[in-house]
Amino acid sequence: MELDGRVAVVTGGTRGVGAGIARAFLAAGADVVVCARRPPDAPVASAGRTARFLPVDLRDPAAVEDFFAEVARRHGRLDVLVNNAGGAPYRLLRDGGPARHARVLELNLVAPLTVSLAAHGLLHAARGCVVMVGSVSATRPSPGTAAYGAAKAGLENLARSMAVEWAPEVRVNTIVPGMVRTELSHLHYGDAQGIAAVGRTVPLGRLAEPDEIGDAAVFLASGRAAYISGASLLVHGGGERPAFLDAATVNGAAVGPEGPTVHGAGVAGGGGSAGTPAGAPTVTTDDKEG
């Protein structure tokens, strides 16, 4: 298989998007180590193969150094680091003090930097790669998860800088997921009807599956992406339909997913967050374990 003999670490790989990424790497032939503060309810497995779980608090630099020493002891190398762990509860800026928002920044930006620095020696020796898991929240307003969106924006910039500093031995890229259907989707979108309704706001008509984010990560880690570094790969089903298209009255009413949109001359700028209901963060925000 494509990644036979490679060793991959997926942070927060015990559930949600992280577990989907881990499964995709297992299916591609890699030996996979998943880490989180708590063990998974069931082993992460795919294609008759199972990921190894090692506990670690990614916000503790000493613990992170010990973790990679253990990876080296057990596997002898590291080819791929997927910085997936992260998350943020819904909290308006005015409802959380600086310490709470700083904690979100620590988990979603500082921790990936800490992990990447600890893994650098192993990755350099293997001529490996880093895959950051970002979010569409990095490039749009993120009400209720503002600190998370800011952290993910910083993560993309960090990845681009790493890609320059660590070249040519280590490639660094970012996956930018949109909304993903996971075991926690009901907390954000409600019952099956609510999830389906939210999915219809995406141009491709549904939410992503965690393993589809994993397939994108496998691509970036594979030889097929050997000349890709410092890039951000959007995996969001086409993004979000701009809200102004449904509000515009020029040249007739705009039509939703059931029919074509009538494009009028002179329509300029604008947009909205049709893909995420008010008060609900992107699913990937809360479905990681760090």
PDB file of N, CA, C and O in Angstrom, residues 68-120:
ATOM      1  N   PHE A  68       7.436  11.442  22.261  1.00  0.00           N
ATOM      2  CA  PHE A  68       8.160  11.144  21.018  1.00  0.00           C
ATOM      3  C   PHE A  68       9.377  10.249  21.268  1.00  0.00           C
ATOM      4  O   PHE A  68       9.768   9.471  20.385  1.00  0.00           O
ATOM      5  N   ALA A  69       9.936  10.334  22.446  1.00  0.00           N
ATOM      6  CA  ALA A  69      11.002   9.390  22.791  1.00  0.00           C
ATOM      7  C   ALA A  69      10.449   7.963  22.809  1.00  0.00           C
ATOM      8  O   ALA A  69      11.112   7.014  22.369  1.00  0.00           O
ATOM      9  N   GLU A  70       9.222   7.810  23.305  1.00  0.00           N
ATOM     10  CA  GLU A  70       8.582   6.492  23.318  1.00  0.00           C
ATOM     11  C   GLU A  70       8.234   6.025  21.907  1.00  0.00           C
ATOM     12  O   GLU A  70       8.382   4.840  21.575  1.00  0.00           O
ATOM     13  N   VAL A  71       7.771   6.937  21.065  1.00  0.00           N
ATOM     14  CA  VAL A  71       7.518   6.583  19.664  1.00  0.00           C
ATOM     15  C   VAL A  71       8.799   6.095  18.997  1.00  0.00           C
ATOM     16  O   VAL A  71       8.811   5.070  18.288  1.00  0.00           O
ATOM     17  N   ALA A  72       9.900   6.797  19.236  1.00  0.00           N
ATOM     18  CA  ALA A  72      11.185   6.391  18.651  1.00  0.00           C
ATOM     19  C   ALA A  72      11.630   5.037  19.200  1.00  0.00           C
ATOM     20  O   ALA A  72      12.150   4.195  18.451  1.00  0.00           O
ATOM     21  N   ARG A  73      11.409   4.814  20.487  1.00  0.00           N
ATOM     22  CA  ARG A  73      11.825   3.541  21.084  1.00  0.00           C
ATOM     23  C   ARG A  73      11.035   2.375  20.507  1.00  0.00           C
ATOM     24  O   ARG A  73      11.587   1.314  20.217  1.00  0.00           O
ATOM     25  N   ARG A  74       9.746   2.578  20.304  1.00  0.00           N
ATOM     26  CA  ARG A  74       8.893   1.481  19.845  1.00  0.00           C
ATOM     27  C   ARG A  74       8.936   1.282  18.334  1.00  0.00           C
ATOM     28  O   ARG A  74       8.779   0.156  17.853  1.00  0.00           O
ATOM     29  N   HIS A  75       9.116   2.376  17.593  1.00  0.00           N
ATOM     30  CA  HIS A  75       9.001   2.278  16.135  1.00  0.00           C
ATOM     31  C   HIS A  75      10.287   2.617  15.383  1.00  0.00           C
ATOM     32  O   HIS A  75      10.402   2.312  14.200  1.00  0.00           O
ATOM     33  N   GLY A  76      11.208   3.300  16.040  1.00  0.00           N
ATOM     34  CA  GLY A  76      12.493   3.578  15.412  1.00  0.00           C
ATOM     35  C   GLY A  76      12.513   4.726  14.431  1.00  0.00           C
ATOM     36  O   GLY A  76      13.585   5.104  13.952  1.00  0.00           O
ATOM     37  N   ARG A  77      11.367   5.306  14.128  1.00  0.00           N
ATOM     38  CA  ARG A  77      11.320   6.398  13.152  1.00  0.00           C
ATOM     39  C   ARG A  77       9.977   7.113  13.252  1.00  0.00           C
ATOM     40  O   ARG A  77       9.049   6.645  13.913  1.00  0.00           O
ATOM     41  N   LEU A  78       9.867   8.254  12.570  1.00  0.00           N
ATOM     42  CA  LEU A  78       8.602   8.959  12.434  1.00  0.00           C
ATOM     43  C   LEU A  78       8.591   9.627  11.070  1.00  0.00           C
ATOM     44  O   LEU A  78       9.469  10.432  10.758  1.00  0.00           O
ATOM     45  N   ASP A  79       7.592   9.286  10.269  1.00  0.00           N
ATOM     46  CA  ASP A  79       7.502   9.818   8.909  1.00  0.00           C
ATOM     47  C   ASP A  79       6.444  10.904   8.758  1.00  0.00           C
ATOM     48  O   ASP A  79       6.583  11.786   7.916  1.00  0.00           O
ATOM     49  N   VAL A  80       5.381  10.812   9.553  1.00  0.00           N
ATOM     50  CA  VAL A  80       4.260  11.741   9.393  1.00  0.00           C
ATOM     51  C   VAL A  80       3.752  12.163  10.768  1.00  0.00           C
ATOM     52  O   VAL A  80       3.516  11.321  11.630  1.00  0.00           O
ATOM     53  N   LEU A  81       3.587  13.462  10.943  1.00  0.00           N
ATOM     54  CA  LEU A  81       2.916  14.011  12.124  1.00  0.00           C
ATOM     55  C   LEU A  81       1.663  14.729  11.657  1.00  0.00           C
ATOM     56  O   LEU A  81       1.741  15.652  10.838  1.00  0.00           O
ATOM     57  N   VAL A  82       0.508  14.304  12.167  1.00  0.00           N
ATOM     58  CA  VAL A  82      -0.745  14.992  11.875  1.00  0.00           C
ATOM     59  C   VAL A  82      -1.183  15.719  13.139  1.00  0.00           C
ATOM     60  O   VAL A  82      -1.570  15.096  14.136  1.00  0.00           O
ATOM     61  N   ASN A  83      -1.116  17.027  13.119  1.00  0.00           N
ATOM     62  CA  ASN A  83      -1.530  17.853  14.251  1.00  0.00           C
ATOM     63  C   ASN A  83      -3.030  18.104  14.146  1.00  0.00           C
ATOM     64  O   ASN A  83      -3.485  19.100  13.568  1.00  0.00           O
ATOM     65  N   ASN A  84      -3.801  17.172  14.694  1.00  0.00           N
ATOM     66  CA  ASN A  84      -5.257  17.253  14.613  1.00  0.00           C
ATOM     67  C   ASN A  84      -5.898  17.726  15.914  1.00  0.00           C
ATOM     68  O   ASN A  84      -6.967  18.339  15.887  1.00  0.00           O
ATOM     69  N   ALA A  85      -5.288  17.464  17.047  1.00  0.00           N
ATOM     70  CA  ALA A  85      -5.934  17.748  18.335  1.00  0.00           C
ATOM     71  C   ALA A  85      -6.285  19.225  18.463  1.00  0.00           C
ATOM     72  O   ALA A  85      -5.521  20.106  18.061  1.00  0.00           O
ATOM     73  N   GLY A  86      -7.439  19.476  19.027  1.00  0.00           N
ATOM     74  CA  GLY A  86      -7.864  20.850  19.220  1.00  0.00           C
ATOM     75  C   GLY A  86      -9.325  20.885  19.594  1.00  0.00           C
ATOM     76  O   GLY A  86      -9.952  19.849  19.802  1.00  0.00           O
ATOM     77  N   GLY A  87      -9.877  22.058  19.659  1.00  0.00           N
ATOM     78  CA  GLY A  87     -11.291  22.186  19.973  1.00  0.00           C
ATOM     79  C   GLY A  87     -11.587  23.460  20.725  1.00  0.00           C
ATOM     80  O   GLY A  87     -10.678  24.160  21.184  1.00  0.00           O
ATOM     81  N   ALA A  88     -12.872  23.762  20.822  1.00  0.00           N
ATOM     82  CA  ALA A  88     -13.309  24.947  21.558  1.00  0.00           C
ATOM     83  C   ALA A  88     -14.790  24.820  21.846  1.00  0.00           C
ATOM     84  O   ALA A  88     -15.562  24.497  20.943  1.00  0.00           O
ATOM     85  N   PRO A  89     -15.206  25.081  23.068  1.00  0.00           N
ATOM     86  CA  PRO A  89     -16.647  25.154  23.349  1.00  0.00           C
ATOM     87  C   PRO A  89     -17.221  26.441  22.782  1.00  0.00           C
ATOM     88  O   PRO A  89     -16.488  27.401  22.524  1.00  0.00           O
ATOM     89  N   TYR A  90     -18.519  26.450  22.550  1.00  0.00           N
ATOM     90  CA  TYR A  90     -19.165  27.686  22.114  1.00  0.00           C
ATOM     91  C   TYR A  90     -19.153  28.680  23.264  1.00  0.00           C
ATOM     92  O   TYR A  90     -19.660  28.396  24.356  1.00  0.00           O
ATOM     93  N   ARG A  91     -18.550  29.838  23.044  1.00  0.00           N
ATOM     94  CA  ARG A  91     -18.484  30.864  24.085  1.00  0.00           C
ATOM     95  C   ARG A  91     -18.268  32.220  23.413  1.00  0.00           C
ATOM     96  O   ARG A  91     -17.248  32.445  22.761  1.00  0.00           O
ATOM     97  N   LEU A  92     -19.225  33.113  23.553  1.00  0.00           N
ATOM     98  CA  LEU A  92     -19.055  34.467  23.019  1.00  0.00           C
ATOM     99  C   LEU A  92     -17.911  35.164  23.741  1.00  0.00           C
ATOM    100  O   LEU A  92     -17.631  34.882  24.911  1.00  0.00           O
ATOM    101  N   LEU A  93     -17.237  36.062  23.054  1.00  0.00           N
ATOM    102  CA  LEU A  93     -16.075  36.730  23.634  1.00  0.00           C
ATOM    103  C   LEU A  93     -16.394  37.377  24.977  1.00  0.00           C
ATOM    104  O   LEU A  93     -15.615  37.277  25.927  1.00  0.00           O
ATOM    105  N   ARG A  94     -17.546  38.016  25.043  1.00  0.00           N
ATOM    106  CA  ARG A  94     -17.877  38.740  26.294  1.00  0.00           C
ATOM    107  C   ARG A  94     -18.188  37.786  27.444  1.00  0.00           C
ATOM    108  O   ARG A  94     -18.218  38.205  28.603  1.00  0.00           O
ATOM    109  N   ASP A  95     -18.451  36.516  27.128  1.00  0.00           N
ATOM    110  CA  ASP A  95     -18.822  35.560  28.168  1.00  0.00           C
ATOM    111  C   ASP A  95     -17.639  34.770  28.712  1.00  0.00           C
ATOM    112  O   ASP A  95     -17.810  33.948  29.621  1.00  0.00           O
ATOM    113  N   GLY A  96     -16.471  35.006  28.186  1.00  0.00           N
ATOM    114  CA  GLY A  96     -15.293  34.290  28.661  1.00  0.00           C
ATOM    115  C   GLY A  96     -14.175  35.267  28.965  1.00  0.00           C
ATOM    116  O   GLY A  96     -13.912  36.194  28.190  1.00  0.00           O
ATOM    117  N   GLY A  97     -13.502  35.073  30.074  1.00  0.00           N
ATOM    118  CA  GLY A  97     -12.392  35.945  30.415  1.00  0.00           C
ATOM    119  C   GLY A  97     -11.161  35.620  29.596  1.00  0.00           C
ATOM    120  O   GLY A  97     -11.112  34.627  28.865  1.00  0.00           O
ATOM    121  N   PRO A  98     -10.127  36.449  29.704  1.00  0.00           N
ATOM    122  CA  PRO A  98      -8.900  36.230  28.936  1.00  0.00           C
ATOM    123  C   PRO A  98      -8.282  34.851  29.149  1.00  0.00           C
ATOM    124  O   PRO A  98      -7.770  34.246  28.201  1.00  0.00           O
ATOM    125  N   ALA A  99      -8.349  34.338  30.363  1.00  0.00           N
ATOM    126  CA  ALA A  99      -7.724  33.041  30.632  1.00  0.00           C
ATOM    127  C   ALA A  99      -8.412  31.926  29.856  1.00  0.00           C
ATOM    128  O   ALA A  99      -7.755  31.010  29.349  1.00  0.00           O
ATOM    129  N   ARG A 100      -9.736  31.975  29.764  1.00  0.00           N
ATOM    130  CA  ARG A 100     -10.461  30.941  29.016  1.00  0.00           C
ATOM    131  C   ARG A 100     -10.115  30.991  27.537  1.00  0.00           C
ATOM    132  O   ARG A 100      -9.904  29.957  26.896  1.00  0.00           O
ATOM    133  N   HIS A 101     -10.080  32.187  26.964  1.00  0.00           N
ATOM    134  CA  HIS A 101      -9.752  32.308  25.545  1.00  0.00           C
ATOM    135  C   HIS A 101      -8.285  31.935  25.296  1.00  0.00           C
ATOM    136  O   HIS A 101      -7.958  31.333  24.262  1.00  0.00           O
ATOM    137  N   ALA A 102      -7.417  32.279  26.235  1.00  0.00           N
ATOM    138  CA  ALA A 102      -6.008  31.913  26.090  1.00  0.00           C
ATOM    139  C   ALA A 102      -5.829  30.395  26.091  1.00  0.00           C
ATOM    140  O   ALA A 102      -4.952  29.862  25.402  1.00  0.00           O
ATOM    141  N   ARG A 103      -6.664  29.704  26.840  1.00  0.00           N
ATOM    142  CA  ARG A 103      -6.589  28.237  26.874  1.00  0.00           C
ATOM    143  C   ARG A 103      -6.927  27.641  25.501  1.00  0.00           C
ATOM    144  O   ARG A 103      -6.321  26.664  25.069  1.00  0.00           O
ATOM    145  N   VAL A 104      -7.885  28.251  24.820  1.00  0.00           N
ATOM    146  CA  VAL A 104      -8.226  27.810  23.466  1.00  0.00           C
ATOM    147  C   VAL A 104      -7.045  28.035  22.523  1.00  0.00           C
ATOM    148  O   VAL A 104      -6.702  27.171  21.706  1.00  0.00           O
ATOM    149  N   LEU A 105      -6.410  29.192  22.631  1.00  0.00           N
ATOM    150  CA  LEU A 105      -5.232  29.468  21.808  1.00  0.00           C
ATOM    151  C   LEU A 105      -4.102  28.489  22.122  1.00  0.00           C
ATOM    152  O   LEU A 105      -3.393  28.025  21.216  1.00  0.00           O
ATOM    153  N   GLU A 106      -3.952  28.152  23.391  1.00  0.00           N
ATOM    154  CA  GLU A 106      -2.888  27.228  23.794  1.00  0.00           C
ATOM    155  C   GLU A 106      -3.082  25.858  23.159  1.00  0.00           C
ATOM    156  O   GLU A 106      -2.136  25.265  22.624  1.00  0.00           O
ATOM    157  N   LEU A 107      -4.303  25.343  23.194  1.00  0.00           N
ATOM    158  CA  LEU A 107      -4.561  24.009  22.669  1.00  0.00           C
ATOM    159  C   LEU A 107      -4.480  23.962  21.150  1.00  0.00           C
ATOM    160  O   LEU A 107      -3.970  23.003  20.575  1.00  0.00           O
ATOM    161  N   ASN A 108      -4.977  25.004  20.495  1.00  0.00           N
ATOM    162  CA  ASN A 108      -5.120  24.956  19.037  1.00  0.00           C
ATOM    163  C   ASN A 108      -3.957  25.557  18.259  1.00  0.00           C
ATOM    164  O   ASN A 108      -3.866  25.326  17.056  1.00  0.00           O
ATOM    165  N   LEU A 109      -3.089  26.310  18.921  1.00  0.00           N
ATOM    166  CA  LEU A 109      -1.952  26.910  18.231  1.00  0.00           C
ATOM    167  C   LEU A 109      -0.625  26.595  18.908  1.00  0.00           C
ATOM    168  O   LEU A 109       0.312  26.104  18.260  1.00  0.00           O
ATOM    169  N   VAL A 110      -0.545  26.840  20.215  1.00  0.00           N
ATOM    170  CA  VAL A 110       0.719  26.606  20.913  1.00  0.00           C
ATOM    171  C   VAL A 110       1.045  25.118  20.968  1.00  0.00           C
ATOM    172  O   VAL A 110       2.192  24.710  20.748  1.00  0.00           O
ATOM    173  N   ALA A 111       0.048  24.282  21.254  1.00  0.00           N
ATOM    174  CA  ALA A 111       0.298  22.841  21.345  1.00  0.00           C
ATOM    175  C   ALA A 111       0.805  22.253  20.023  1.00  0.00           C
ATOM    176  O   ALA A 111       1.778  21.492  20.026  1.00  0.00           O
ATOM    177  N   PRO A 112       0.215  22.576  18.863  1.00  0.00           N
ATOM    178  CA  PRO A 112       0.787  22.065  17.616  1.00  0.00           C
ATOM    179  C   PRO A 112       2.224  22.517  17.379  1.00  0.00           C
ATOM    180  O   PRO A 112       3.031  21.761  16.825  1.00  0.00           O
ATOM    181  N   LEU A 113       2.551  23.735  17.801  1.00  0.00           N
ATOM    182  CA  LEU A 113       3.938  24.183  17.692  1.00  0.00           C
ATOM    183  C   LEU A 113       4.836  23.358  18.599  1.00  0.00           C
ATOM    184  O   LEU A 113       5.913  22.886  18.186  1.00  0.00           O
ATOM    185  N   THR A 114       4.401  23.145  19.844  1.00  0.00           N
ATOM    186  CA  THR A 114       5.170  22.331  20.789  1.00  0.00           C
ATOM    187  C   THR A 114       5.403  20.925  20.244  1.00  0.00           C
ATOM    188  O   THR A 114       6.520  20.389  20.286  1.00  0.00           O
ATOM    189  N   VAL A 115       4.343  20.319  19.718  1.00  0.00           N
ATOM    190  CA  VAL A 115       4.430  18.957  19.186  1.00  0.00           C
ATOM    191  C   VAL A 115       5.351  18.910  17.975  1.00  0.00           C
ATOM    192  O   VAL A 115       6.194  18.008  17.846  1.00  0.00           O
ATOM    193  N   SER A 116       5.223  19.861  17.078  1.00  0.00           N
ATOM    194  CA  SER A 116       6.048  19.874  15.864  1.00  0.00           C
ATOM    195  C   SER A 116       7.527  20.020  16.199  1.00  0.00           C
ATOM    196  O   SER A 116       8.384  19.355  15.600  1.00  0.00           O
ATOM    197  N   LEU A 117       7.840  20.897  17.162  1.00  0.00           N
ATOM    198  CA  LEU A 117       9.239  21.066  17.557  1.00  0.00           C
ATOM    199  C   LEU A 117       9.801  19.785  18.163  1.00  0.00           C
ATOM    200  O   LEU A 117      10.940  19.388  17.874  1.00  0.00           O
ATOM    201  N   ALA A 118       8.991  19.106  18.983  1.00  0.00           N
ATOM    202  CA  ALA A 118       9.450  17.868  19.608  1.00  0.00           C
ATOM    203  C   ALA A 118       9.658  16.766  18.573  1.00  0.00           C
ATOM    204  O   ALA A 118      10.523  15.898  18.743  1.00  0.00           O
ATOM    205  N   ALA A 119       8.868  16.783  17.509  1.00  0.00           N
ATOM    206  CA  ALA A 119       8.957  15.738  16.482  1.00  0.00           C
ATOM    207  C   ALA A 119       9.981  16.047  15.393  1.00  0.00           C
ATOM    208  O   ALA A 119      10.297  15.167  14.577  1.00  0.00           O
ATOM    209  N   HIS A 120      10.496  17.267  15.356  1.00  0.00           N
ATOM    210  CA  HIS A 120      11.305  17.696  14.224  1.00  0.00           C
ATOM    211  C   HIS A 120      12.499  16.799  13.954  1.00  0.00           C
ATOM    212  O   HIS A 120      12.790  16.458  12.802  1.00  0.00           O
TER     213      HIS A 120
END
